[in-house]
Short mmCIF file of C-alpha atoms and ligand atoms in Angstrom, two decimals:
data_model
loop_
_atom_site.label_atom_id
_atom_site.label_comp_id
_atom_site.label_asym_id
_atom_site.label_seq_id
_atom_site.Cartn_x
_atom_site.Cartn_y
_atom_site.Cartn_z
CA UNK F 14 67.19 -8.08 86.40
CA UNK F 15 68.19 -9.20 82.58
CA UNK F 16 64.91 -8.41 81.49
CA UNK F 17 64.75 -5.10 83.24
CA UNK F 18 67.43 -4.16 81.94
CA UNK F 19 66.77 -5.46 78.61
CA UNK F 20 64.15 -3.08 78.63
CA UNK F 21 65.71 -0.36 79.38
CA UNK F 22 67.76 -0.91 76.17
CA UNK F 23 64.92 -1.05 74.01
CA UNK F 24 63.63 2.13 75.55
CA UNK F 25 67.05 4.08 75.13
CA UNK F 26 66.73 2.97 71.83
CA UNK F 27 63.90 3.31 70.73
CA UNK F 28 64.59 7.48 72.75
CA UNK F 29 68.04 7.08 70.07
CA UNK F 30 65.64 6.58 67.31
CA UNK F 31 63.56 9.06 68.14
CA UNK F 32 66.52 11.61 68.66
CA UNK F 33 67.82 10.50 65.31
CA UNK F 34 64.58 10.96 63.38
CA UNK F 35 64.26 14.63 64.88
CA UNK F 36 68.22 15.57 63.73
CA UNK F 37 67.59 14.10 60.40
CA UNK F 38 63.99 16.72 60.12
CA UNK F 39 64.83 20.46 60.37
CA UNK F 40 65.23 21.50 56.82
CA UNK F 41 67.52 24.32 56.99
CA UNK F 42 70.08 22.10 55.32
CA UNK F 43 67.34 20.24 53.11
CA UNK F 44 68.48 22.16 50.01
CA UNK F 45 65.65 23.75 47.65
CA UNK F 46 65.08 22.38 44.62
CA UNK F 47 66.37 24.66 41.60
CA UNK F 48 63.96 23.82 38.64
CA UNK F 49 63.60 23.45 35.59
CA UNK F 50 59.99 24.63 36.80
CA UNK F 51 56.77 24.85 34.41
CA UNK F 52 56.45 27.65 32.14
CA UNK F 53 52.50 27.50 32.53
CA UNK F 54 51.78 30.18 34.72
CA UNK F 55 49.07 30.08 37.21
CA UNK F 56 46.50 32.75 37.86
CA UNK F 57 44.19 31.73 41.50
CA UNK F 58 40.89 33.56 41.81
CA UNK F 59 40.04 33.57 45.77
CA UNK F 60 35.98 33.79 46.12
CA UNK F 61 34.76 34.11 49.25
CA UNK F 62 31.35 32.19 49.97
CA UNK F 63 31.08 31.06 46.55
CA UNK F 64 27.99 28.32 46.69
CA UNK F 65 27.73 25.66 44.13
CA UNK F 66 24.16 25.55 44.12
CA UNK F 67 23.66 29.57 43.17
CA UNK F 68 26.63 28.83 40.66
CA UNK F 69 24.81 25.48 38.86
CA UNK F 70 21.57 27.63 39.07
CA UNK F 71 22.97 30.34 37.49
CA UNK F 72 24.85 28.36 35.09
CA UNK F 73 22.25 26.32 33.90
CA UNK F 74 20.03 29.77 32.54
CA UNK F 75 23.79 30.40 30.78
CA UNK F 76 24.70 33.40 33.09
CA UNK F 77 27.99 32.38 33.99
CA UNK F 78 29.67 31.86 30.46
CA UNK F 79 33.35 32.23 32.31
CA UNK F 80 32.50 29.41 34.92
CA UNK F 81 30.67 27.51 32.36
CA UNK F 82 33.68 27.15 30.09
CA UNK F 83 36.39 26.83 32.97
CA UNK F 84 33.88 23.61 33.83
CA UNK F 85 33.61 22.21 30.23
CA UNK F 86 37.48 22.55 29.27
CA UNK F 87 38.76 21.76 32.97
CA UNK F 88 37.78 19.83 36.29
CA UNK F 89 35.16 20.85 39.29
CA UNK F 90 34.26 19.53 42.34
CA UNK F 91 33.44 20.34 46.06
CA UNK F 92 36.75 21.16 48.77
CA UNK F 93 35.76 20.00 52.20
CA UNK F 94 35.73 22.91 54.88
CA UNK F 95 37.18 22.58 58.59
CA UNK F 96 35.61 24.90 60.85
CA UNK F 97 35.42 27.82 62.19
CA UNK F 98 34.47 29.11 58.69
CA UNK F 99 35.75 32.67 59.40
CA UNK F 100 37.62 34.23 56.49
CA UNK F 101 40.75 34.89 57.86
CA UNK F 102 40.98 31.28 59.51
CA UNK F 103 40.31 29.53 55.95
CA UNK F 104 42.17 32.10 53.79
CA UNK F 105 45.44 31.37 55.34
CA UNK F 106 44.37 27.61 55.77
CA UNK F 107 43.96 27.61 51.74
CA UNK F 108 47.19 29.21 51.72
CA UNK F 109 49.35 27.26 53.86
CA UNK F 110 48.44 23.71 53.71
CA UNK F 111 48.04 23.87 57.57
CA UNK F 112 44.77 24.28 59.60
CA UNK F 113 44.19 27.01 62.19
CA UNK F 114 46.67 25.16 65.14
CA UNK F 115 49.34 24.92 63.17
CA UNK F 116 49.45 28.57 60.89
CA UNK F 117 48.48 30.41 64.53
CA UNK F 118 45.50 32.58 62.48
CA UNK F 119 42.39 31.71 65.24
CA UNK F 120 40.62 34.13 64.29
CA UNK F 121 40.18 37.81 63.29
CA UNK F 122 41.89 38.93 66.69
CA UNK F 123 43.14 37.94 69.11
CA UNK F 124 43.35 38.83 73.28
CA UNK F 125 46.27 40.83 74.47
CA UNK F 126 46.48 42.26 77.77
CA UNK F 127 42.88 42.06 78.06
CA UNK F 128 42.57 44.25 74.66
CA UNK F 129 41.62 43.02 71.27
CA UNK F 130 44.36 42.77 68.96
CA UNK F 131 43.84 41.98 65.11
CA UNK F 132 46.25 39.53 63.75
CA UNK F 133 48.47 40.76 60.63
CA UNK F 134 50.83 38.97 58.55
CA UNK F 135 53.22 38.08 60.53
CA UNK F 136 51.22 36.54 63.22
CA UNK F 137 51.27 33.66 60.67
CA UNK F 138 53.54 31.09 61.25
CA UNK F 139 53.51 29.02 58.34
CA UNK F 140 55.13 29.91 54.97
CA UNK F 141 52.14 30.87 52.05
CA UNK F 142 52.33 29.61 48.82
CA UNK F 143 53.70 33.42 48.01
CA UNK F 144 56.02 32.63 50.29
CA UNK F 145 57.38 29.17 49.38
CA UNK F 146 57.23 30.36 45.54
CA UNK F 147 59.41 33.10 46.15
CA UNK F 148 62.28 30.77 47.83
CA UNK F 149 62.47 28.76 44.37
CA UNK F 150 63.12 32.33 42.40
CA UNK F 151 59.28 32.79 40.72
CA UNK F 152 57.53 35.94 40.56
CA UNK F 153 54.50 36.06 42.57
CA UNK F 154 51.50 38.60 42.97
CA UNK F 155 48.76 38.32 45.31
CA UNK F 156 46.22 41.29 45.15
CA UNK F 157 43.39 41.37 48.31
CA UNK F 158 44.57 38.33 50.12
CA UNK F 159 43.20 37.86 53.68
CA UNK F 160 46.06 38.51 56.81
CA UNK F 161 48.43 40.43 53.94
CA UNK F 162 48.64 43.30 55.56
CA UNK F 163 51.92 44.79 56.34
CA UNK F 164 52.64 43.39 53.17
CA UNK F 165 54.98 41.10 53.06
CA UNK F 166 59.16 41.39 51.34
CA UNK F 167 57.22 38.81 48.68
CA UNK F 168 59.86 38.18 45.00
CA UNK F 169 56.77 40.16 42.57
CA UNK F 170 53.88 42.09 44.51
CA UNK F 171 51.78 42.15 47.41
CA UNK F 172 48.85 43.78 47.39
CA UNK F 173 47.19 43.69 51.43
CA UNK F 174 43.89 43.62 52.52
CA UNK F 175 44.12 45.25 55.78
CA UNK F 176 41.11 44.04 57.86
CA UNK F 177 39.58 46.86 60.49
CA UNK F 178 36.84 47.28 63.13
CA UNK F 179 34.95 50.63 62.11
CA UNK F 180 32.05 52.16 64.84
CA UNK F 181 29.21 51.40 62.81
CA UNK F 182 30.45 47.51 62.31
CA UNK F 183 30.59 47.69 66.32
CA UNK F 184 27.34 49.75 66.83
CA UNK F 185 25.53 46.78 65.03
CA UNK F 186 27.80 44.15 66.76
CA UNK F 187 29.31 42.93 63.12
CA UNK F 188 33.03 42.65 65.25
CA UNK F 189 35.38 42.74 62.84
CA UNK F 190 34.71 42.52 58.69
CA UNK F 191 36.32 42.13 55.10
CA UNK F 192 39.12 44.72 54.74
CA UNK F 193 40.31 46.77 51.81
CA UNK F 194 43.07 49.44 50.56
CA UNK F 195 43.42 52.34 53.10
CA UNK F 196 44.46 55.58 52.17
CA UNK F 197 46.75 56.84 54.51
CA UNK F 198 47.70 53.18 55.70
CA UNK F 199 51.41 52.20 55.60
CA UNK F 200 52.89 49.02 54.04
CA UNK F 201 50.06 47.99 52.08
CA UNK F 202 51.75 47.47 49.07
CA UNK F 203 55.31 45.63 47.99
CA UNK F 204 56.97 47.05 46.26
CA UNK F 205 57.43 50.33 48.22
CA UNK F 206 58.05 51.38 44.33
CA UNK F 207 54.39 50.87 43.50
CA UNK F 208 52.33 52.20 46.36
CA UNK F 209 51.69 55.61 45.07
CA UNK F 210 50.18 54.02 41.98
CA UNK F 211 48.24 51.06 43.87
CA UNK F 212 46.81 53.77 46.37
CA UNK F 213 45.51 56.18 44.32
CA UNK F 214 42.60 53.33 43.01
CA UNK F 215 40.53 53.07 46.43
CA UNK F 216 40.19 56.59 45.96
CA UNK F 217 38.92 56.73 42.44
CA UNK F 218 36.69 53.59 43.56
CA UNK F 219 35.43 55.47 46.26
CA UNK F 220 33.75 58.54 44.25
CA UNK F 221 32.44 56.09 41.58
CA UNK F 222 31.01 54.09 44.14
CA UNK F 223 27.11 54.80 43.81
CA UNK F 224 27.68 54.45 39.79
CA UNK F 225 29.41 51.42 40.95
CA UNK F 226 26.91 49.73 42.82
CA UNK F 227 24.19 51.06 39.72
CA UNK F 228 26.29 48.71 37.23
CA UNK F 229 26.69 45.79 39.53
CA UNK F 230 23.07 45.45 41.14
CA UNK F 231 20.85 47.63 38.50
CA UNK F 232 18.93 50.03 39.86
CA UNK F 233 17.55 49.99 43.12
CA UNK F 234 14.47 51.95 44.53
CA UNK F 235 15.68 55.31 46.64
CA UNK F 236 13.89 55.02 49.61
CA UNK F 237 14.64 51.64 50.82
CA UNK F 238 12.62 50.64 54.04
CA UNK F 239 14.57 50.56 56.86
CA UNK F 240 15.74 46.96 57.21
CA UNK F 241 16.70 46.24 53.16
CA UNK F 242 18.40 49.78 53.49
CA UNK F 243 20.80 48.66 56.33
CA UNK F 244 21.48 45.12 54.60
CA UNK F 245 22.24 47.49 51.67
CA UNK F 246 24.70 49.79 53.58
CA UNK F 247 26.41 46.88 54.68
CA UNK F 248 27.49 45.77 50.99
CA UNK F 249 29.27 49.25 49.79
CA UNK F 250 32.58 48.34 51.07
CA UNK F 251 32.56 45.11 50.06
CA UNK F 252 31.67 45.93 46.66
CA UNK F 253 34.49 49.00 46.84
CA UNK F 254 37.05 46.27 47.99
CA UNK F 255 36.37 44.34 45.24
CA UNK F 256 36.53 47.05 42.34
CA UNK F 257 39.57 48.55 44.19
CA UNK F 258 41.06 44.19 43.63
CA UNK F 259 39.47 44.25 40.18
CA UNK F 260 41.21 46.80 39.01
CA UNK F 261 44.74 46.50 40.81
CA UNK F 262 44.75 43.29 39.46
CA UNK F 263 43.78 44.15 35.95
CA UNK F 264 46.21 46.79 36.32
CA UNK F 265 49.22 44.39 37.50
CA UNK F 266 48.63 42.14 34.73
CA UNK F 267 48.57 45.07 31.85
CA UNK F 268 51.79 46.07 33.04
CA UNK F 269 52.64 42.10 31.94
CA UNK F 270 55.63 41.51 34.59
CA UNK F 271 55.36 37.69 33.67
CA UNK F 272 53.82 36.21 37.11
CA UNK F 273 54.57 32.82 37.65
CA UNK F 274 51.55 33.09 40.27
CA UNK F 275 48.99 35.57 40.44
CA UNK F 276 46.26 35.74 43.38
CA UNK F 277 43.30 37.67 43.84
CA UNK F 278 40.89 37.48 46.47
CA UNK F 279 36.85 38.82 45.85
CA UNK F 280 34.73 39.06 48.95
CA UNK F 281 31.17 40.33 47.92
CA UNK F 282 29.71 36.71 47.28
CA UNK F 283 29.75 35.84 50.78
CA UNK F 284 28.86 39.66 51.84
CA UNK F 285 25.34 39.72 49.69
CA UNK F 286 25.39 35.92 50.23
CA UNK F 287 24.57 36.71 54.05
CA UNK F 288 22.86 40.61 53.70
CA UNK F 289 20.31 39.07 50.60
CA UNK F 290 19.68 35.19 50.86
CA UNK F 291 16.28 35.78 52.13
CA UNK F 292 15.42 38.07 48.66
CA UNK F 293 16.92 35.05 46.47
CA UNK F 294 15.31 32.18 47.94
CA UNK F 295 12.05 33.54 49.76
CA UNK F 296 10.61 30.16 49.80
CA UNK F 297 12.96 28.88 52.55
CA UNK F 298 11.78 31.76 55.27
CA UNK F 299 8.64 31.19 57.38
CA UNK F 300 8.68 35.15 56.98
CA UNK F 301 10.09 35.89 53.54
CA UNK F 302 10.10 39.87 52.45
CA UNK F 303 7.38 42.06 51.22
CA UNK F 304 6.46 40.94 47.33
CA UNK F 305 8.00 44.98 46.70
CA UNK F 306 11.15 43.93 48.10
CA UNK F 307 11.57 40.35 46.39
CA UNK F 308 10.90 42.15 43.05
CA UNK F 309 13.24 45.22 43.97
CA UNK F 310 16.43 43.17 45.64
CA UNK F 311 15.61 39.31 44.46
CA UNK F 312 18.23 39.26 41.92
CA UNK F 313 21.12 41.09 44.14
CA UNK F 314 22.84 37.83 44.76
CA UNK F 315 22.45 36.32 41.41
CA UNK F 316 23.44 39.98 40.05
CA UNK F 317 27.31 39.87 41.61
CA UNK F 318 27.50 36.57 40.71
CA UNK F 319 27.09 37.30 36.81
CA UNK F 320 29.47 40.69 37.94
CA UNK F 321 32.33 37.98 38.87
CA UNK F 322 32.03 35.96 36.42
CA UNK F 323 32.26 38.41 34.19
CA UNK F 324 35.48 40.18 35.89
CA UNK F 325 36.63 36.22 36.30
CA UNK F 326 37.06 36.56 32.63
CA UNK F 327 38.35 40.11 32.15
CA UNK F 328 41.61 38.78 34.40
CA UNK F 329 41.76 35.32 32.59
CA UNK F 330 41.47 37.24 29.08
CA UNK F 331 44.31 39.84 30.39
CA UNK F 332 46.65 36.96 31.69
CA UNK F 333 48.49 34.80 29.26
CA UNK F 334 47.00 32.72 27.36
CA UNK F 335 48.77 29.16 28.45
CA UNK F 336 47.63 30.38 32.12
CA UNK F 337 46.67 27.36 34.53
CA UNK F 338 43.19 28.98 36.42
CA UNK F 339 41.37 27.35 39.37
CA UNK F 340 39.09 29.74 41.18
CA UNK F 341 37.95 28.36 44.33
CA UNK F 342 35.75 29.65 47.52
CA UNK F 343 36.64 28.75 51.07
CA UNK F 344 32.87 27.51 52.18
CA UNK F 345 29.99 27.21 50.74
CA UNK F 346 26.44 29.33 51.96
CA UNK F 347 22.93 28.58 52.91
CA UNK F 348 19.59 30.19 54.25
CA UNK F 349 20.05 30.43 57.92
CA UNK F 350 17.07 31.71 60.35
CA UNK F 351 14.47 30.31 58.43
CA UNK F 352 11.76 31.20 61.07
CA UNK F 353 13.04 34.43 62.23
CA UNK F 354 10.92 37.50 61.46
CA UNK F 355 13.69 40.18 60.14
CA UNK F 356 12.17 42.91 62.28
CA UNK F 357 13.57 46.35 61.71
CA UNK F 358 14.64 47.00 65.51
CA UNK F 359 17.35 44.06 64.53
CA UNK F 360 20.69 44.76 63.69
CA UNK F 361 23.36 42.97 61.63
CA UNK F 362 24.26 40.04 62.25
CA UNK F 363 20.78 39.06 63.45
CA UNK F 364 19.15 40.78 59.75
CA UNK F 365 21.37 38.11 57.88
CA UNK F 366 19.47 35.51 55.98
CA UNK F 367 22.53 33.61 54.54
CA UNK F 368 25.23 31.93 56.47
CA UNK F 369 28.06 29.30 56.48
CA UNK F 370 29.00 28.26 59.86
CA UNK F 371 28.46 24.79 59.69
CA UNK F 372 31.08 24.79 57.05
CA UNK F 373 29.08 23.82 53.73
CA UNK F 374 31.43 22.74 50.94
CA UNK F 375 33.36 25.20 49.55
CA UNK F 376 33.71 25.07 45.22
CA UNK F 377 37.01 24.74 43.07
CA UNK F 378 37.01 25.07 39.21
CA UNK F 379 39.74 24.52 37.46
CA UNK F 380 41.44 24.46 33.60
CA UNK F 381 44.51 24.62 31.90
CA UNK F 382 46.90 22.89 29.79
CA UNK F 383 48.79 21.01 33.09
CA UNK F 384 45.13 19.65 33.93
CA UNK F 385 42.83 16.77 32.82
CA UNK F 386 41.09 17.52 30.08
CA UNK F 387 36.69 18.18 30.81
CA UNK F 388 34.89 16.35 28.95
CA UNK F 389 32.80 19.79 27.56
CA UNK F 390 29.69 18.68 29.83
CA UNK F 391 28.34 20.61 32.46
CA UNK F 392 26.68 18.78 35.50
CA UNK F 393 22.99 18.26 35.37
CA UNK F 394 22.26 19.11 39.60
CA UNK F 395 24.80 18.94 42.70
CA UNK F 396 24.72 15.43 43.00
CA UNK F 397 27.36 15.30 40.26
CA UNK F 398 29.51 17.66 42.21
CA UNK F 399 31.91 15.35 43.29
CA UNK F 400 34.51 16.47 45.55
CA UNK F 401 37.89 16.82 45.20
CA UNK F 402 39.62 17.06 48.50
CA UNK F 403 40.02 19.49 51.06
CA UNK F 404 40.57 23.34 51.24
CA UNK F 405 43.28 22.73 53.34
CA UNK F 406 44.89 20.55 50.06
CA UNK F 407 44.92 24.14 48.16
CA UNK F 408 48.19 25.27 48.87
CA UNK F 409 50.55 21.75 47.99
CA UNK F 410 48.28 21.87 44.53
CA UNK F 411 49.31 25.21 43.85
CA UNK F 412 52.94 23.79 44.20
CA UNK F 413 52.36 20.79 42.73
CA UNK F 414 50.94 22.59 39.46
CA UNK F 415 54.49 24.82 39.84
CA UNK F 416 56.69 21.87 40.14
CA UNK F 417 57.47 22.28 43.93
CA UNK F 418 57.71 20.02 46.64
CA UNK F 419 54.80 19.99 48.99
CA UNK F 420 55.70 19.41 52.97
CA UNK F 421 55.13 16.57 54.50
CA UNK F 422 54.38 18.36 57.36
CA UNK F 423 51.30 20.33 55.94
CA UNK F 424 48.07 19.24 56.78
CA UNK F 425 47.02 19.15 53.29
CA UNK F 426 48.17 17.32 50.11
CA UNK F 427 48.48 17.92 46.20
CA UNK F 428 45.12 17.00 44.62
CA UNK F 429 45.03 14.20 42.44
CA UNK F 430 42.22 15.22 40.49
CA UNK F 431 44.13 18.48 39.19
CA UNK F 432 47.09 17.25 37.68
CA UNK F 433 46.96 15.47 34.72
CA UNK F 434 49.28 12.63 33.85
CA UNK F 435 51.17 14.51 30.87
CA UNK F 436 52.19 16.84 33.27
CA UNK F 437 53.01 14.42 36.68
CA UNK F 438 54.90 12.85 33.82
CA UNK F 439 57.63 16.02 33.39
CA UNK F 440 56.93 17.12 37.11
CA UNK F 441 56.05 14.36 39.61
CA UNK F 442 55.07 14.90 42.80
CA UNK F 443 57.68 15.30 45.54
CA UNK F 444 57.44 16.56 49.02
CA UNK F 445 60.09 17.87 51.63
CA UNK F 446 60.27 17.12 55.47
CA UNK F 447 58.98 20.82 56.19
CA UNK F 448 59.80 24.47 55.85
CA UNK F 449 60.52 26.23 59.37
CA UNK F 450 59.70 29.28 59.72
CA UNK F 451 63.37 30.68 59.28
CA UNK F 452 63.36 28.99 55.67
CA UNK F 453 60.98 31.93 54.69
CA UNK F 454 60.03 34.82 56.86
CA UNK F 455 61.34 38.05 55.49
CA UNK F 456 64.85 38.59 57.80
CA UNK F 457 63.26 42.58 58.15
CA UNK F 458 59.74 41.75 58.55
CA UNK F 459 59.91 41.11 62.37
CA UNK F 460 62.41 43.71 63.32
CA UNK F 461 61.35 46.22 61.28
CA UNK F 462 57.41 46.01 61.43
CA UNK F 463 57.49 45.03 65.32
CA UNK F 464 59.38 48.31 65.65
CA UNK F 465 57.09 50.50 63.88
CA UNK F 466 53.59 49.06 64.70
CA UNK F 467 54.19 48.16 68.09
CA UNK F 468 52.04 51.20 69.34
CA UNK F 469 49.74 50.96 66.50
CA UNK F 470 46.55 48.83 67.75
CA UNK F 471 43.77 49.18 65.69
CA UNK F 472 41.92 52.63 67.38
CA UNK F 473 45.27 54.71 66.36
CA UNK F 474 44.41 53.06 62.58
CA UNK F 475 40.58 53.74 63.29
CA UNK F 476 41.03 57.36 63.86
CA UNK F 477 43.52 57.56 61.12
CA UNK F 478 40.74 56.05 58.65
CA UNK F 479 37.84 58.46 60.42
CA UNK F 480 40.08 61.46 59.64
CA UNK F 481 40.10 60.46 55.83
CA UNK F 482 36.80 59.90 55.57
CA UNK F 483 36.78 56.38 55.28
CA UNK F 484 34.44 55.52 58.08
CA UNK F 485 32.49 57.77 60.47
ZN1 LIG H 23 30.79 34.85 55.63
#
């Protein structure tokens, strides 16, 4: 009888513990800390599929000078990748510290009353770095983000990417794909103030396109046969999303409004990544190309890589100059149906060569005066990749190199190998319990968006694109 009810004891508490420990969490009182923060500002260039391979490659023949200096003056390595590797998933992984049961984004939609719904910002249910940034007073911009769109009340600019499902991506069973700017699309941009301006780019984008492409890819034979002509066709509006970024971006940091955080997102790596692996690396296909076709679209890939890295360095030269820069991809990419035979009755997905879903590493470059120092060498093959962490670790780095407190509720953690010890010295690490979700979602994002999107699934948006001539 003692001992029973000695036990009892223990177990109420050990339950008194427990109900303690959860009072003492909640952070609602857990006051924000108020600075002195850095003055470096930081400047994050999203790539999607960037692979470190193409990028050494490349890099070796001297065709990345951007990426090639970044490496010398800064630190590189691998980020490990949780699966699924879908874009939207590991976008607002990077961006949250969380993975995919936590922030809530599963996917690119989701099932509602037996209809297909596409998550939008505030299906997310963690706070973003944009977020978290913004509740310490710094200016933040993030320009093609994945899962931005309605954009969000952020304290700077929000740029969206609105993702959408057009026919033709459903005709060749491609689901749901990269977005861009819509015309004709509301909330896109934050401020209200600059939408006119931020709009009228896609636009401008759109009737340069084929000039576009011209620059980008060189010039490419007319009469394409049938399958390299679809693979082709399924690039434009991923290389119009990125222009549209490129110059909003380039744009935003002109009009110098002293960012402590700028973000941009670029999605054509892992777009010609999967269309054009096969024409980059015929010697991993049983049934590589036509000769033609290797010497017409071989270099396609290795083309938009030298593109980035030259617009890599058109936004680091317009920044400021004591700018903190990591650019980092959320997986890495490799050939993928290496027997297959590419037959023109397939469609796309089944015509893509390159693919990721067994999560290969993603790739994270970084320099800048709060970093350790390179040591002006560049790595001689991918065994001296090293890696770094994970992507999930992203988002506390980015507050880490801010001087914020990461939560010890994220997933992820502050990367050692990114801070260097000059800097930990005036801004050491420190964490917080967690943010809840009333800490940082915009009071009239719910109320207000809820209210005027509620009847708005994605065929009302279709048909409002199809009218403009977006998509057929
Ligand atoms: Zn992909």
């Amino acid at each position: 009888m003692k001992r029973a009810l000695q036990r009892i004891a223990a177990v109420l508490s050990v339950a008194l513990l427990l109900s303690l420990s959860a009072c003492s969490e909640p952070s609602s009182t857990e006051s924000f800390p108020t600075g002195p923060y850095p003055e470096t500002p930081l400047l994050v260039l999203g790539v999607d599929g960037l692979e470190w391979d193409v990028v050494l490659e490349l890099v070796k023949r001297g065709d990345l000078p951007v990426l090639a200096g970044l490496m010398r003056r800064g630190v590189y390595g691998s980020l490990a990748v949780d699966r699924p590797t879908l874009s939207p998933v590991l976008w607002t992984t990077a961006a949250t510290g969380h993975l995919a049961a936590e922030h809530g984004i599963t996917g690119f939609a989701y099932r509602h009353k037996k209809k297909a719904k596409l998550f939008r910002s505030f299906d997310r249910r963690r706070p973003a770095f944009w977020n978290l940034l913004g509740m310490a007073g710094q200016r933040v911009a993030t320009v093609g983000w994945w899962l931005t769109w309605p954009a969000e009340e952020v304290n700077g600019v929000m740029v969206s990417q609105a993702n959408t499902i057009t026919n033709s991506m459903r005709r060749d069973g491609m689901g749901i794909s990269k977005g861009a700017l819509f015309t004709g699309l509301q909330r896109q941009v934050w401020p209200p103030a600059m939408e006119a301006r931020v709009l009228a780019v896609p636009a401008r984008v759109e009737s340069e396109l084929d000039e576009h492409m011209e620059r980008v890819l060189g010039r490419l034979p007319g009469d394409l046969p049938e399958v390299e002509a679809v693979l082709m066709r399924h690039c434009r509006w991923a290389l119009r999303a990125d222009e549209t970024y490129r110059r909003v971006a380039l744009d935003l940091l002109a009009a110098d409004e002293g960012f402590d955080l700028l973000a941009v997102y670029f999605g054509g790596s892992d777009v010609l990544g999967h269309r054009f692996w096969r024409y980059a690396y015929p010697q991993q296909y049983k049934h590589p190309p036509t000769a033609d076709m290797i010497e017409a679209l071989g270099d396609v890939l290795h083309d938009y890589y030298r593109w980035l890295d030259t617009t890599l360095g058109e936004l680091i030269a317009a920044g400021p100059a004591n700018a903190n820069v990591v650019v980092v991809s959320d997986h890495g990419m490799h050939a993928i149906r290496p027997r297959a035979r590419f037959a023109s009755a397939d469609r796309i997905p089944a015509l893509n060569s390159g693919g990721h879903s067994d999560a290969p590493d993603a790739l994270l470059i970084a320099a800048g005066p709060s970093l350790p120092l390179g040591d002006g060498g560049l790595p001689e093959n991918r065994e001296q990749i090293v890696e770094l962490g994970r992507l999930v670790d992203l988002a506390p780095s980015l507050l880490a190199l801010r001087g914020l407190p990461y939560g010890l509720n994220m997933t992820g953690r502050p990367m050692p190998a990114l801070l260097s010890a000059s800097f930990t010295e005036n801004f050491p690490l420190t964490s917080r319990s967690r943010w809840t979700s009333d800490d940082w979602r915009p009071s009239w994002t719910t109320p207000l968006v809820e209210e005027s999107l509620q009847d708005d699934d994605s065929e009302q948006r279709l048909e409002q694109l199809r009218s403009l001539g977006y998509i057929k």
